[in-house]
Amino acid sequence: MAAVLGAGLTGCGGNASADDVVTVMTWAPMEGQAGAEPGVPAMAQAIADSVNANGGIQGHQLRVLACDEHNTAQGALACADQAAADHVAAVIGSSSQFAAQFMPTLENAGISYIGGSGASTAEFTSPYSYPVNGGYQTLLVGNGEQLAAAGCRRVAIVRPNTAVGDTMFDYLNDGLSSAHLTAVDVPVNPGQTSYGNEVETAIGSDQDGDCVTSALDAASTQTFYANWLQANPAHARLSALIGSFQQSLVDNLGGATGPLEGALATGWYPPDGSPVWKQLHAVIQKYAFTDNSINSADPAIETTWISYEVFDKVAATINGPITTQSVHAAFDATGPVSTDGATPPLSWQSTNLIALQSAPRTVNTDVSFQQVVNGELTEAHSGLVNVATQLTR
């Protein structure tokens, strides 16, 4: 059974009506196991509190149901079944890699999936999915472009030894192609206790211009970096996708004096210090100050924030009840929707969809080039970078 908790039942001094509640759901793996994202539903709760304190959704109170999908296909499907049973208006800002399992249930119920984690193909193929980022494919293409521009002459990618990992290698090469580079492939099994042999392969001869990028999950990347410290290469340069490492790992490994100083990173959104996150930080400060599960620099948290922002703006255009059907119709008809600089304006009308056969629901092909400078992830390139040309080549 999926664990479902109600949230946002009372406002904090606002005037949102409790008589006509808009109910939505946010799910994520919430407990203990590797890959847990308890901050995602906690962020949704904080957003609901803020929305209700400021008048709600068109005067109606926003209620968030939080569901633990346990990082399993069965758990994700159970959450989708619960969303259908509860007739939620939408599933918003969730984190799951099992869209192939849960999207058919949402489609059958007519429920829109707004702003998923970008981790699975079905998020970018279903007509009921409205992604706010470009998925792992844009990150890999962008990372290749960033490494090529940084002068890397040999690039090794450490990635999961899975079917998705195989495509990661291909997408990175698409990004590297402008510099006529082909990556060295280092597939690994996520969750190992040591990656010593893989580190040795990735480092290679350790020459100037050698770069190593991680597309592993955060826990596996941390293990890989521990082996990297033991190897202590003289020249090879580190890189990763945001999500593989975050500011918290930079801090834990010594900040400006640690091994990640100077490392490159590619993310979907501007770094946490960007002014575009001012309101996100304010909501966390006011409504979730004591909740240590929420890390504002986590791309999953940022995705949840953007997803609710988009939902709020699209729902404001609905004349009449805010329902499963009216939300789906509004998302198909509305746009572009501003996210205040966190992404380009978003619209899911047919004229705005990117010509990408494997991910036809893609509307955002922007990424952020970042670098660790003085112990902080900062912009390595001013503003977002559009990688559509290499992504669709």
CSV table of C-alpha atoms in Angstrom, one decimal:
chain,number,residue,atom,x,y,z
A,1,MET,CA,0.0,0.0,0.0
A,2,ALA,CA,1.2,3.5,-0.7
A,3,ALA,CA,1.4,5.8,2.3
A,4,VAL,CA,-0.7,8.9,1.6
A,5,LEU,CA,-0.7,11.9,4.0
A,6,GLY,CA,-3.0,14.9,3.7
A,7,ALA,CA,-1.4,18.3,3.6
A,8,GLY,CA,-2.4,21.9,3.3
A,9,LEU,CA,-5.7,21.4,5.1
A,10,THR,CA,-5.6,24.8,6.9
A,11,GLY,CA,-4.2,28.1,5.7
A,12,CYS,CA,-1.9,30.4,7.7
A,13,GLY,CA,-4.0,33.5,8.1
A,14,GLY,CA,-5.2,33.6,4.5
A,15,ASN,CA,-8.7,33.7,3.0
A,16,ALA,CA,-8.7,30.5,0.9
A,17,SER,CA,-12.1,28.8,1.0
A,18,ALA,CA,-12.2,25.4,2.8
A,19,ASP,CA,-15.6,24.7,1.2
A,20,ASP,CA,-14.2,24.0,-2.3
A,21,VAL,CA,-10.8,22.4,-2.0
A,22,VAL,CA,-8.4,21.8,-5.0
A,23,THR,CA,-6.7,18.5,-4.2
A,24,VAL,CA,-3.5,17.5,-5.9
A,25,MET,CA,-0.8,14.8,-5.1
A,26,THR,CA,3.0,14.9,-4.9
A,27,TRP,CA,4.9,11.6,-4.6
A,28,ALA,CA,8.5,10.6,-4.0
A,29,PRO,CA,10.5,7.9,-2.2
A,30,MET,CA,10.3,9.3,1.3
A,31,GLU,CA,12.0,6.9,3.7
A,32,GLY,CA,15.5,5.7,4.4
A,33,GLN,CA,16.5,3.8,1.3
A,34,ALA,CA,19.0,5.1,-1.3
A,35,GLY,CA,17.4,7.7,-3.5
A,36,ALA,CA,14.9,8.9,-0.9
A,37,GLU,CA,13.6,12.4,-1.5
A,38,PRO,CA,11.5,13.3,1.6
A,39,GLY,CA,12.1,17.0,0.9
A,40,VAL,CA,9.9,16.8,-2.2
A,41,PRO,CA,6.5,16.3,-0.5
A,42,ALA,CA,7.7,18.5,2.3
A,43,MET,CA,8.3,21.3,-0.2
A,44,ALA,CA,4.9,20.7,-1.7
A,45,GLN,CA,3.4,21.1,1.9
A,46,ALA,CA,5.3,24.4,2.3
A,47,ILE,CA,4.1,25.6,-1.0
A,48,ALA,CA,0.5,24.7,-0.1
A,49,ASP,CA,0.8,26.6,3.1
A,50,SER,CA,2.1,29.7,1.3
A,51,VAL,CA,-0.6,29.5,-1.4
A,52,ASN,CA,-3.4,29.2,1.1
A,53,ALA,CA,-2.0,32.0,3.2
A,54,ASN,CA,-2.2,34.2,0.1
A,55,GLY,CA,-5.7,33.4,-1.1
A,56,GLY,CA,-5.4,29.9,-2.4
A,57,ILE,CA,-6.0,28.8,-6.0
A,58,GLN,CA,-8.7,31.2,-7.3
A,59,GLY,CA,-9.9,31.5,-3.8
A,60,HIS,CA,-10.0,27.8,-3.2
A,61,GLN,CA,-7.8,26.1,-0.7
A,62,LEU,CA,-5.0,23.9,-2.0
A,63,ARG,CA,-4.7,20.5,-0.5
A,64,VAL,CA,-1.7,18.3,-1.2
A,65,LEU,CA,-1.7,14.6,-0.7
A,66,ALA,CA,1.8,13.3,-0.2
A,67,CYS,CA,2.5,9.7,-1.3
A,68,ASP,CA,5.6,7.5,-0.6
A,69,GLU,CA,6.4,5.6,-3.7
A,70,HIS,CA,9.2,3.7,-2.0
A,71,ASN,CA,11.5,3.9,-5.0
A,72,THR,CA,9.7,0.9,-6.5
A,73,ALA,CA,7.5,0.4,-9.5
A,74,GLN,CA,4.9,-1.2,-7.3
A,75,GLY,CA,5.0,1.8,-4.9
A,76,ALA,CA,4.7,4.3,-7.8
A,77,LEU,CA,1.8,2.4,-9.3
A,78,ALA,CA,0.1,2.4,-5.8
A,79,CYS,CA,0.4,6.1,-5.6
A,80,ALA,CA,-1.1,6.5,-9.1
A,81,ASP,CA,-4.0,4.3,-8.1
A,82,GLN,CA,-4.5,6.4,-5.0
A,83,ALA,CA,-4.4,9.6,-7.1
A,84,ALA,CA,-7.1,8.1,-9.4
A,85,ALA,CA,-9.2,7.0,-6.5
A,86,ASP,CA,-9.1,10.4,-4.9
A,87,HIS,CA,-9.8,12.2,-8.2
A,88,VAL,CA,-7.0,14.6,-7.7
A,89,ALA,CA,-6.8,17.6,-10.1
A,90,ALA,CA,-3.2,16.8,-11.0
A,91,VAL,CA,0.0,15.1,-9.8
A,92,ILE,CA,2.6,17.8,-9.4
A,93,GLY,CA,6.3,18.1,-8.9
A,94,SER,CA,6.9,14.4,-8.1
A,95,SER,CA,10.1,12.4,-8.0
A,96,SER,CA,10.0,8.9,-9.5
A,97,GLN,CA,11.9,6.9,-12.1
A,98,PHE,CA,8.8,4.6,-12.8
A,99,ALA,CA,6.7,6.7,-15.2
A,100,ALA,CA,6.4,3.7,-17.6
A,101,GLN,CA,4.5,1.9,-14.8
A,102,PHE,CA,2.3,4.8,-13.5
A,103,MET,CA,1.5,6.9,-16.5
A,104,PRO,CA,-1.1,4.5,-18.0
A,105,THR,CA,-3.0,4.7,-14.7
A,106,LEU,CA,-2.9,8.5,-14.8
A,107,GLU,CA,-3.9,8.6,-18.5
A,108,ASN,CA,-6.9,6.3,-17.9
A,109,ALA,CA,-8.0,8.6,-15.1
A,110,GLY,CA,-7.3,11.7,-17.2
A,111,ILE,CA,-4.9,13.1,-14.6
A,112,SER,CA,-2.1,15.4,-15.7
A,113,TYR,CA,1.5,14.7,-14.5
A,114,ILE,CA,3.1,18.1,-14.1
A,115,GLY,CA,6.8,18.6,-13.7
A,116,GLY,CA,8.2,15.1,-13.1
A,117,SER,CA,11.8,14.4,-12.2
A,118,GLY,CA,12.8,13.9,-15.8
A,119,ALA,CA,14.1,10.4,-15.1
A,120,SER,CA,12.1,8.3,-17.5
A,121,THR,CA,11.0,8.3,-21.1
A,122,ALA,CA,7.3,8.1,-20.4
A,123,GLU,CA,7.5,11.6,-18.9
A,124,PHE,CA,8.4,12.9,-22.4
A,125,THR,CA,6.0,10.8,-24.4
A,126,SER,CA,2.6,10.8,-22.6
A,127,PRO,CA,0.1,13.5,-23.7
A,128,TYR,CA,-0.8,13.8,-20.0
A,129,SER,CA,2.7,14.7,-19.0
A,130,TYR,CA,3.9,18.3,-18.8
A,131,PRO,CA,7.7,18.3,-18.1
A,132,VAL,CA,9.3,21.4,-16.9
A,133,ASN,CA,12.9,20.3,-17.5
A,134,GLY,CA,14.5,18.5,-20.4
A,135,GLY,CA,15.3,15.3,-18.6
A,136,TYR,CA,18.6,13.6,-18.3
A,137,GLN,CA,19.1,13.8,-22.1
A,138,THR,CA,19.5,17.6,-22.1
A,139,LEU,CA,21.9,17.3,-19.1
A,140,LEU,CA,24.2,14.9,-20.9
A,141,VAL,CA,24.2,16.9,-24.2
A,142,GLY,CA,24.8,20.1,-22.2
A,143,ASN,CA,27.5,18.5,-20.2
A,144,GLY,CA,29.3,17.4,-23.4
A,145,GLU,CA,29.0,20.9,-24.8
A,146,GLN,CA,30.3,22.4,-21.5
A,147,LEU,CA,33.3,20.0,-21.3
A,148,ALA,CA,34.2,20.6,-25.0
A,149,ALA,CA,34.1,24.4,-24.4
A,150,ALA,CA,36.3,24.0,-21.3
A,151,GLY,CA,39.1,22.5,-23.3
A,152,CYS,CA,38.7,18.8,-22.4
A,153,ARG,CA,40.5,16.6,-24.9
A,154,ARG,CA,39.6,13.2,-23.4
A,155,VAL,CA,36.3,12.7,-21.6
A,156,ALA,CA,35.4,9.6,-19.6
A,157,ILE,CA,31.8,9.2,-18.5
A,158,VAL,CA,31.0,7.1,-15.4
A,159,ARG,CA,27.4,6.0,-15.8
A,160,PRO,CA,25.0,3.3,-14.8
A,161,ASN,CA,25.4,-0.1,-16.5
A,162,THR,CA,21.7,0.0,-17.6
A,163,ALA,CA,19.7,0.6,-20.8
A,164,VAL,CA,19.3,4.2,-19.7
A,165,GLY,CA,23.0,4.4,-19.0
A,166,ASP,CA,23.7,3.3,-22.6
A,167,THR,CA,21.7,6.3,-23.9
A,168,MET,CA,23.5,8.6,-21.5
A,169,PHE,CA,26.8,7.7,-23.2
A,170,ASP,CA,25.2,8.5,-26.6
A,171,TYR,CA,23.8,11.8,-25.5
A,172,LEU,CA,27.1,12.9,-24.0
A,173,ASN,CA,28.7,12.1,-27.4
A,174,ASP,CA,26.1,14.3,-29.1
A,175,GLY,CA,27.3,17.2,-26.9
A,176,LEU,CA,31.0,16.4,-27.5
A,177,SER,CA,30.5,16.1,-31.3
A,178,SER,CA,31.1,19.8,-31.9
A,179,ALA,CA,34.7,19.3,-30.7
A,180,HIS,CA,35.0,16.0,-32.6
A,181,LEU,CA,35.4,14.1,-29.4
A,182,THR,CA,34.1,10.6,-28.4
A,183,ALA,CA,33.8,9.8,-24.7
A,184,VAL,CA,35.5,6.9,-23.0
A,185,ASP,CA,32.7,4.7,-21.6
A,186,VAL,CA,32.9,3.5,-18.0
A,187,PRO,CA,29.7,1.7,-17.1
A,188,VAL,CA,29.4,0.7,-13.5
A,189,ASN,CA,26.8,-0.9,-11.2
A,190,PRO,CA,25.2,1.7,-8.9
A,191,GLY,CA,25.4,1.0,-5.2
A,192,GLN,CA,28.9,-0.6,-5.1
A,193,THR,CA,31.0,0.0,-2.0
A,194,SER,CA,34.0,0.7,-4.1
A,195,TYR,CA,34.8,2.0,-7.6
A,196,GLY,CA,38.6,1.7,-7.4
A,197,ASN,CA,39.0,-0.1,-10.8
A,198,GLU,CA,36.5,2.2,-12.5
A,199,VAL,CA,38.4,5.3,-11.2
A,200,GLU,CA,41.6,4.0,-12.7
A,201,THR,CA,39.9,3.4,-16.0
A,202,ALA,CA,38.3,6.8,-16.0
A,203,ILE,CA,41.5,8.7,-15.1
A,204,GLY,CA,43.5,6.9,-17.8
A,205,SER,CA,47.0,8.3,-18.4
A,206,ASP,CA,46.1,11.4,-16.3
A,207,GLN,CA,47.1,14.1,-18.8
A,208,ASP,CA,46.3,17.8,-19.1
A,209,GLY,CA,42.9,18.1,-20.8
A,210,ASP,CA,41.6,14.8,-19.3
A,211,CYS,CA,38.1,15.1,-17.8
A,212,VAL,CA,35.9,12.7,-16.0
A,213,THR,CA,32.2,13.2,-15.6
A,214,SER,CA,29.7,11.3,-13.4
A,215,ALA,CA,26.2,10.5,-14.4
A,216,LEU,CA,25.6,8.3,-11.4
A,217,ASP,CA,23.1,8.8,-8.5
A,218,ALA,CA,24.4,11.0,-5.7
A,219,ALA,CA,25.3,8.2,-3.3
A,220,SER,CA,27.3,6.3,-5.9
A,221,THR,CA,29.0,9.5,-7.0
A,222,GLN,CA,30.1,10.1,-3.5
A,223,THR,CA,31.6,6.6,-3.3
A,224,PHE,CA,33.3,7.2,-6.7
A,225,TYR,CA,34.8,10.5,-5.4
A,226,ALA,CA,36.1,8.7,-2.3
A,227,ASN,CA,38.1,6.4,-4.5
A,228,TRP,CA,39.1,9.4,-6.6
A,229,LEU,CA,40.7,11.0,-3.5
A,230,GLN,CA,42.6,7.8,-2.9
A,231,ALA,CA,43.9,7.8,-6.5
A,232,ASN,CA,44.8,11.5,-6.3
A,233,PRO,CA,45.2,12.2,-10.0
A,234,ALA,CA,47.5,15.1,-10.9
A,235,HIS,CA,45.7,16.5,-13.9
A,236,ALA,CA,42.3,14.8,-14.6
A,237,ARG,CA,39.4,17.2,-14.0
A,238,LEU,CA,36.1,16.3,-12.4
A,239,SER,CA,32.7,17.0,-13.7
A,240,ALA,CA,29.2,15.8,-13.0
A,241,LEU,CA,25.5,16.4,-13.6
A,242,ILE,CA,23.7,18.4,-10.9
A,243,GLY,CA,22.0,15.7,-9.0
A,244,SER,CA,25.0,13.5,-9.2
A,245,PHE,CA,26.6,16.0,-6.9
A,246,GLN,CA,25.2,19.1,-5.2
A,247,GLN,CA,26.4,21.9,-3.0
A,248,SER,CA,26.1,19.7,0.1
A,249,LEU,CA,28.7,17.3,-1.3
A,250,VAL,CA,31.1,20.1,-2.1
A,251,ASP,CA,30.7,21.3,1.5
A,252,ASN,CA,31.2,17.8,3.0
A,253,LEU,CA,34.4,17.3,1.0
A,254,GLY,CA,36.0,20.5,2.2
A,255,GLY,CA,34.5,23.3,0.1
A,256,ALA,CA,37.2,25.6,-1.4
A,257,THR,CA,40.0,23.4,-0.2
A,258,GLY,CA,38.4,20.1,-1.3
A,259,PRO,CA,38.7,18.0,-4.4
A,260,LEU,CA,35.6,19.5,-6.1
A,261,GLU,CA,37.1,23.0,-6.2
A,262,GLY,CA,37.1,23.9,-9.9
A,263,ALA,CA,34.8,21.0,-10.9
A,264,LEU,CA,32.3,21.6,-13.7
A,265,ALA,CA,28.7,20.7,-13.4
A,266,THR,CA,25.6,20.9,-15.7
A,267,GLY,CA,22.2,21.5,-14.3
A,268,TRP,CA,18.7,22.2,-15.5
A,269,TYR,CA,18.3,25.4,-13.6
A,270,PRO,CA,20.4,28.3,-12.4
A,271,PRO,CA,22.5,27.7,-9.2
A,272,ASP,CA,21.0,28.0,-5.8
A,273,GLY,CA,22.6,31.4,-5.3
A,274,SER,CA,20.8,32.9,-8.3
A,275,PRO,CA,18.1,35.6,-7.6
A,276,VAL,CA,15.5,33.4,-9.4
A,277,TRP,CA,15.2,31.4,-6.3
A,278,LYS,CA,14.6,34.3,-3.9
A,279,GLN,CA,10.9,33.4,-3.5
A,280,LEU,CA,11.7,29.7,-3.0
A,281,HIS,CA,14.1,30.5,-0.2
A,282,ALA,CA,11.5,32.9,1.4
A,283,VAL,CA,8.8,30.1,1.4
A,284,ILE,CA,11.2,27.6,3.0
A,285,GLN,CA,12.2,30.2,5.5
A,286,LYS,CA,8.6,31.0,6.5
A,287,TYR,CA,6.9,27.7,6.2
A,288,ALA,CA,9.5,25.0,6.5
A,289,PHE,CA,12.4,26.6,8.5
A,290,THR,CA,12.8,23.5,10.8
A,291,ASP,CA,12.4,20.9,8.1
A,292,ASN,CA,15.9,19.6,7.4
A,293,SER,CA,14.7,17.3,4.6
A,294,ILE,CA,14.4,20.3,2.2
A,295,ASN,CA,17.6,21.3,0.4
A,296,SER,CA,16.9,24.3,-1.8
A,297,ALA,CA,19.9,23.4,-4.0
A,298,ASP,CA,18.5,19.9,-4.8
A,299,PRO,CA,17.2,19.9,-8.4
A,300,ALA,CA,14.2,17.7,-7.2
A,301,ILE,CA,13.2,20.5,-4.8
A,302,GLU,CA,13.6,23.1,-7.5
A,303,THR,CA,11.5,21.0,-9.9
A,304,THR,CA,8.8,20.8,-7.4
A,305,TRP,CA,8.8,24.5,-6.9
A,306,ILE,CA,8.7,25.3,-10.6
A,307,SER,CA,5.9,22.7,-11.1
A,308,TYR,CA,3.6,24.3,-8.5
A,309,GLU,CA,4.4,27.7,-9.8
A,310,VAL,CA,3.3,26.6,-13.3
A,311,PHE,CA,0.2,24.9,-11.9
A,312,ASP,CA,-0.8,28.0,-10.0
A,313,LYS,CA,-0.5,30.2,-13.1
A,314,VAL,CA,-2.3,27.8,-15.4
A,315,ALA,CA,-5.1,27.1,-12.9
A,316,ALA,CA,-5.7,30.8,-12.7
A,317,THR,CA,-6.8,30.8,-16.3
A,318,ILE,CA,-9.6,28.2,-15.7
A,319,ASN,CA,-13.1,29.5,-15.8
A,320,GLY,CA,-15.2,27.2,-13.6
A,321,PRO,CA,-14.3,24.3,-11.3
A,322,ILE,CA,-10.6,23.2,-11.1
A,323,THR,CA,-10.9,19.5,-11.9
A,324,THR,CA,-8.9,16.7,-13.5
A,325,GLN,CA,-10.5,17.6,-16.9
A,326,SER,CA,-10.2,21.3,-16.7
A,327,VAL,CA,-6.6,21.2,-15.6
A,328,HIS,CA,-5.7,19.0,-18.6
A,329,ALA,CA,-7.5,21.2,-21.0
A,330,ALA,CA,-5.9,24.3,-19.6
A,331,PHE,CA,-2.4,23.0,-19.8
A,332,ASP,CA,-3.0,22.0,-23.4
A,333,ALA,CA,-4.3,25.5,-24.2
A,334,THR,CA,-2.2,27.9,-22.1
A,335,GLY,CA,1.2,29.3,-22.5
A,336,PRO,CA,3.9,30.4,-22.5
A,337,VAL,CA,4.1,30.4,-18.7
A,338,SER,CA,6.9,32.3,-17.0
A,339,THR,CA,8.9,30.7,-14.2
A,340,ASP,CA,10.6,34.0,-13.4
A,341,GLY,CA,13.9,32.9,-15.0
A,342,ALA,CA,14.3,29.4,-13.6
A,343,THR,CA,13.5,28.1,-17.1
A,344,PRO,CA,12.5,29.6,-20.4
A,345,PRO,CA,8.7,30.3,-20.6
A,346,LEU,CA,7.0,27.0,-20.9
A,347,SER,CA,4.2,25.9,-23.2
A,348,TRP,CA,3.0,22.4,-24.2
A,349,GLN,CA,1.1,23.3,-27.3
A,350,SER,CA,2.1,21.4,-30.4
A,351,THR,CA,4.0,24.3,-31.9
A,352,ASN,CA,6.2,24.5,-28.8
A,353,LEU,CA,7.3,20.8,-28.7
A,354,ILE,CA,10.8,20.0,-29.6
A,355,ALA,CA,11.4,17.7,-32.6
A,356,LEU,CA,12.9,14.9,-30.6
A,357,GLN,CA,11.6,11.5,-31.6
A,358,SER,CA,12.5,9.8,-28.4
A,359,ALA,CA,11.0,12.5,-26.2
A,360,PRO,CA,8.3,14.4,-28.1
A,361,ARG,CA,6.9,16.2,-25.1
A,362,THR,CA,10.2,18.1,-24.5
A,363,VAL,CA,9.6,21.8,-24.3
A,364,ASN,CA,12.7,23.0,-22.4
A,365,THR,CA,16.2,22.3,-23.8
A,366,ASP,CA,18.0,24.9,-21.6
A,367,VAL,CA,20.7,24.0,-19.2
A,368,SER,CA,23.0,25.8,-16.8
A,369,PHE,CA,26.8,25.5,-17.0
A,370,GLN,CA,28.2,25.7,-13.5
A,371,GLN,CA,31.6,25.5,-11.7
A,372,VAL,CA,32.7,25.2,-8.1
A,373,VAL,CA,34.5,28.5,-7.3
A,374,ASN,CA,35.6,29.2,-3.8
A,375,GLY,CA,33.6,26.3,-2.6
A,376,GLU,CA,30.3,27.4,-4.2
A,377,LEU,CA,28.5,26.2,-7.3
A,378,THR,CA,28.3,29.3,-9.5
A,379,GLU,CA,27.5,30.1,-13.1
A,380,ALA,CA,30.3,29.2,-15.4
A,381,HIS,CA,28.4,30.8,-18.3
A,382,SER,CA,26.0,33.7,-17.8
A,383,GLY,CA,22.4,32.6,-18.2
A,384,LEU,CA,20.9,29.4,-19.5
A,385,VAL,CA,22.3,27.6,-22.6
A,386,ASN,CA,20.0,26.1,-25.2
A,387,VAL,CA,21.3,22.7,-26.4
A,388,ALA,CA,18.4,22.0,-28.8
A,389,THR,CA,20.7,21.9,-31.9
A,390,GLN,CA,22.9,19.1,-30.6
A,391,LEU,CA,20.0,17.3,-28.9
A,392,THR,CA,18.1,17.0,-32.1
A,393,ARG,CA,20.9,16.4,-34.5
